[in-house]
mmCIF file of C-alpha atoms in Angstrom:
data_model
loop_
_atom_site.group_PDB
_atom_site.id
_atom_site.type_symbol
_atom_site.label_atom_id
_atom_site.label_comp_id
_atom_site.label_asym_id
_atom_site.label_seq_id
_atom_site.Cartn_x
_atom_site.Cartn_y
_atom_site.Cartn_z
ATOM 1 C CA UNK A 1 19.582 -21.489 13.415
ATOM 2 C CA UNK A 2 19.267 -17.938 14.670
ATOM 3 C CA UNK A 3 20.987 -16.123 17.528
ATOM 4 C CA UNK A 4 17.914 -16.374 19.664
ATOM 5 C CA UNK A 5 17.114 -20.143 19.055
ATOM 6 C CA UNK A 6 20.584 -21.101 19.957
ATOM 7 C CA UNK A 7 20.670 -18.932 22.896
ATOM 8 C CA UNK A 8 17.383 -20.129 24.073
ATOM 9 C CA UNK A 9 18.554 -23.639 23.820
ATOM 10 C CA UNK A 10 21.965 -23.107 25.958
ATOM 11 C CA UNK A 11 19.838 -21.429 28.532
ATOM 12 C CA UNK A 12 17.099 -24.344 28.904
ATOM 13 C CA UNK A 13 20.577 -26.683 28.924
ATOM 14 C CA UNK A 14 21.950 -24.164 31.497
ATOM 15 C CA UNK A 15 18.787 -24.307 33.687
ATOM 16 C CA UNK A 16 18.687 -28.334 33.336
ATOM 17 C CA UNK A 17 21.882 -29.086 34.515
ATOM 18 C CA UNK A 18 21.800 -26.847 37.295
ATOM 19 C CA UNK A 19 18.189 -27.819 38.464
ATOM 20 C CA UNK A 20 19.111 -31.867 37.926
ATOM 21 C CA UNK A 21 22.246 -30.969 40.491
ATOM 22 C CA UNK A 22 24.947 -31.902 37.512
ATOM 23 C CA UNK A 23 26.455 -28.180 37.534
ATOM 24 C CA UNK A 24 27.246 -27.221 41.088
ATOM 25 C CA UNK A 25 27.524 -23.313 41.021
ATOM 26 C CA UNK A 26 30.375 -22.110 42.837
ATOM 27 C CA UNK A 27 30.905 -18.460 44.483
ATOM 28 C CA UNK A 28 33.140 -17.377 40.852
ATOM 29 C CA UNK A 29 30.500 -18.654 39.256
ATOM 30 C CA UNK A 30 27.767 -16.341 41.065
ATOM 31 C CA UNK A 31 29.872 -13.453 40.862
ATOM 32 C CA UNK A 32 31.154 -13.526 37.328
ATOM 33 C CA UNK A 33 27.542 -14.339 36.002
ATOM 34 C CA UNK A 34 26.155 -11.092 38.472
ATOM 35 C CA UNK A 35 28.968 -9.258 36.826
ATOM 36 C CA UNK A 36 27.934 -10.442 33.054
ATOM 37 C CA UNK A 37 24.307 -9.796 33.567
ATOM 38 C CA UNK A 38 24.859 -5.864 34.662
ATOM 39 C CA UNK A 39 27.449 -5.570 32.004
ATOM 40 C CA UNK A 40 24.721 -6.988 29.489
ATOM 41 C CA UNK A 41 21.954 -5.166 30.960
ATOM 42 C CA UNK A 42 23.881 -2.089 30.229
ATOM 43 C CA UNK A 43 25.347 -3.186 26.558
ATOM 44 C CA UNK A 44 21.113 -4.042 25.384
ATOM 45 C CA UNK A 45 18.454 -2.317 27.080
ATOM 46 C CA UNK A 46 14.737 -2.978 26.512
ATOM 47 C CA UNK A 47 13.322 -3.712 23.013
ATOM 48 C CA UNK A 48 11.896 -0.077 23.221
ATOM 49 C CA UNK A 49 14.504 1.573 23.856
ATOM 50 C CA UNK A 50 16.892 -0.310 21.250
ATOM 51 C CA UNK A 51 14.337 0.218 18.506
ATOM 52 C CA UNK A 52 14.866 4.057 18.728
ATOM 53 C CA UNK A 53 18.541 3.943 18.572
ATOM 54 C CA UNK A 54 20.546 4.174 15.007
ATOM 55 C CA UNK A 55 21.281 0.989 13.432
ATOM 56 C CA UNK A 56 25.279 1.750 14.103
ATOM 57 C CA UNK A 57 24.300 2.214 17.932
ATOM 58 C CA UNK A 58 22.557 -0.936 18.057
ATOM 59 C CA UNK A 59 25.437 -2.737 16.529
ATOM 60 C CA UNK A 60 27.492 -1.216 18.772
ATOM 61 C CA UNK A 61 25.975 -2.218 21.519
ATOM 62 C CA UNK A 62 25.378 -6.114 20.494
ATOM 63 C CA UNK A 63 29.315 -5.795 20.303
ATOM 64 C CA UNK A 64 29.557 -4.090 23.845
ATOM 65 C CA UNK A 65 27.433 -7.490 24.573
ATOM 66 C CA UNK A 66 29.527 -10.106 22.905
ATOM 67 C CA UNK A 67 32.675 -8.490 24.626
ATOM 68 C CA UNK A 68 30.809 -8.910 28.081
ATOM 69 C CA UNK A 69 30.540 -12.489 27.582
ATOM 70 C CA UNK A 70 34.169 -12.621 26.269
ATOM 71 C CA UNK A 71 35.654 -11.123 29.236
ATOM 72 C CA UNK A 72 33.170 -13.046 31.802
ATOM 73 C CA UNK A 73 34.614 -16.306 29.906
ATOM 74 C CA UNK A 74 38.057 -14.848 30.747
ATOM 75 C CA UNK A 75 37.958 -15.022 34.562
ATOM 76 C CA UNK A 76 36.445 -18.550 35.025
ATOM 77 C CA UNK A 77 36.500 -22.085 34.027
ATOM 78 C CA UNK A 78 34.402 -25.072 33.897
ATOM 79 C CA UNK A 79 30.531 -25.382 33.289
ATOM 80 C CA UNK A 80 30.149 -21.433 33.233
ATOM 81 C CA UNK A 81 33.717 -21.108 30.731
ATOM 82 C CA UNK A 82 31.771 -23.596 28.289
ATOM 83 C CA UNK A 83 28.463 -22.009 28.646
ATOM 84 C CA UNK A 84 29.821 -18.601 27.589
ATOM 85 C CA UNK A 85 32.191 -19.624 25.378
ATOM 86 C CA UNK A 86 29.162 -21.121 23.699
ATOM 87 C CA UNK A 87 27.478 -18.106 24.204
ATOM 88 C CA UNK A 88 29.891 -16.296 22.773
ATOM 89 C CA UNK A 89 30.031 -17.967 19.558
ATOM 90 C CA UNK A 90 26.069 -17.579 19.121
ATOM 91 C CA UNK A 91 26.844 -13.668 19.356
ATOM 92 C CA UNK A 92 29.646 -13.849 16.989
ATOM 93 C CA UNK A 93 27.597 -13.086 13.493
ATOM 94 C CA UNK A 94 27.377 -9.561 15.055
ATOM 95 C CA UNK A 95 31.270 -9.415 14.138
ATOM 96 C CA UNK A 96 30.552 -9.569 10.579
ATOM 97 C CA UNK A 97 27.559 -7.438 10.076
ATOM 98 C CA UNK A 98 28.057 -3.673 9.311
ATOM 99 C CA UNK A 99 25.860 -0.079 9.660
ATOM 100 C CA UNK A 100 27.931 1.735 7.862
ATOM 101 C CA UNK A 101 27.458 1.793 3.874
ATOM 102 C CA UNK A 102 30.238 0.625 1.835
ATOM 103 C CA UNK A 103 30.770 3.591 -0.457
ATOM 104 C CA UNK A 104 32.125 1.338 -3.322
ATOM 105 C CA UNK A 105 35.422 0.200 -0.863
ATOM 106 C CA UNK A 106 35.716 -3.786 0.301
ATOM 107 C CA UNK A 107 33.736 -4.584 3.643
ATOM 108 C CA UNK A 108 35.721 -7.976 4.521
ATOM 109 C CA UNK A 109 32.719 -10.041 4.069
ATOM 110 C CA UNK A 110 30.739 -7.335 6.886
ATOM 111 C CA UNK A 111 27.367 -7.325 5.509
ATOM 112 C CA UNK A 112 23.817 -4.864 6.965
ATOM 113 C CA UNK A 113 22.024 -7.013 8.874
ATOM 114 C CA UNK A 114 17.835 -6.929 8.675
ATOM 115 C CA UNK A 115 16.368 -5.164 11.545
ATOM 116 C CA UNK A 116 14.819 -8.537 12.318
ATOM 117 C CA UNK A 117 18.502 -9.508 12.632
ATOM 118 C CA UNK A 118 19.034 -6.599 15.235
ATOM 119 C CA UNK A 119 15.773 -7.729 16.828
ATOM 120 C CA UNK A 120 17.176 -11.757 17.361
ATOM 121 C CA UNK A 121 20.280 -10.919 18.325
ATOM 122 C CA UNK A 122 19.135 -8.240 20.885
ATOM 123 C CA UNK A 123 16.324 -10.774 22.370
ATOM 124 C CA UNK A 124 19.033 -13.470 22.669
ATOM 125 C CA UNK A 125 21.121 -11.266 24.787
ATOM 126 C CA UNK A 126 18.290 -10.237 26.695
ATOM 127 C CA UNK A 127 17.339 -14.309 27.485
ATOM 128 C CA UNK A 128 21.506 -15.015 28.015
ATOM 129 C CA UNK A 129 21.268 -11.522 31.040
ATOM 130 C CA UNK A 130 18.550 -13.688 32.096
ATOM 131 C CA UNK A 131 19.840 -17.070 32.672
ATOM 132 C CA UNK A 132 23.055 -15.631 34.058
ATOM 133 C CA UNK A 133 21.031 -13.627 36.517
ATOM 134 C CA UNK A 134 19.110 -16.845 37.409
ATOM 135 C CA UNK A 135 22.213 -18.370 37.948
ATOM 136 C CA UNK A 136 23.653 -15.367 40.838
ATOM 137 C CA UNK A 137 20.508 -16.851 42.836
ATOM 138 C CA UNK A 138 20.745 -20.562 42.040
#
């Protein structure tokens, strides 16, 4: 499964539990998830303007993402802790891809992702901003 699909599927699980009445959003919760949105807002902008970038800025900033939702996880606990940490682990193939060429030296397993790749990964942090900001207003 791709980043998006498995980001897409925590979000619908997000939304479900929180529209049945099973997660029961607390003040953290709305705060820390405002707080993750903006920071993820800011890490991936919109498809246009990520396109333009160099592939190294783009990886940089699906990292600047992933370390959003790593320090959001840090600073709360319950339902929201397992939906980021989850999260988080959909994001983490961005750890081993690379945009720098090799020049003949070991990568430790970092391989060039496909632009597609950039595209999935960038979408699935644009639909995980989303849900979180659905969830400041839930």
């Amino acid at each position: 499964m791709d980043i998006r699909t498995v980001i897409e599927d925590l979000a619908e699980e997000a939304e479900r539990l929180i529209h049945d009445g099973v997660w029961v959003l607390t003040t953290t919760d709305r705060s820390v998830a405002s707080k993750a949105a903006a920071d993820l807002h800011t890490a991936v902008g919109t498809p246009q303007s990520q396109q333009t970038l160099p592939e190294v800025d783009r990886l940089e900033r699906l990292r600047e993402a992933l370390a959003a939702v790593a320090i959001a996880l840090a600073h709360v606990h319950g339902r929201l802790a397992w939906f980021l940490g989850a999260a988080a682990t959909a994001l983490t193939p961005v750890l081993h891809w690379r945009a720098m060429p090799a020049e003949d030296g070991p990568t430790f397993g970092a391989v060039p992702p496909t632009p597609q790749q950039y595209t999935e990964a960038e979408d699935a942090v644009r639909r995980l901003r989303s849900v979180l900001t659905s969830i400041t207003t839930a």
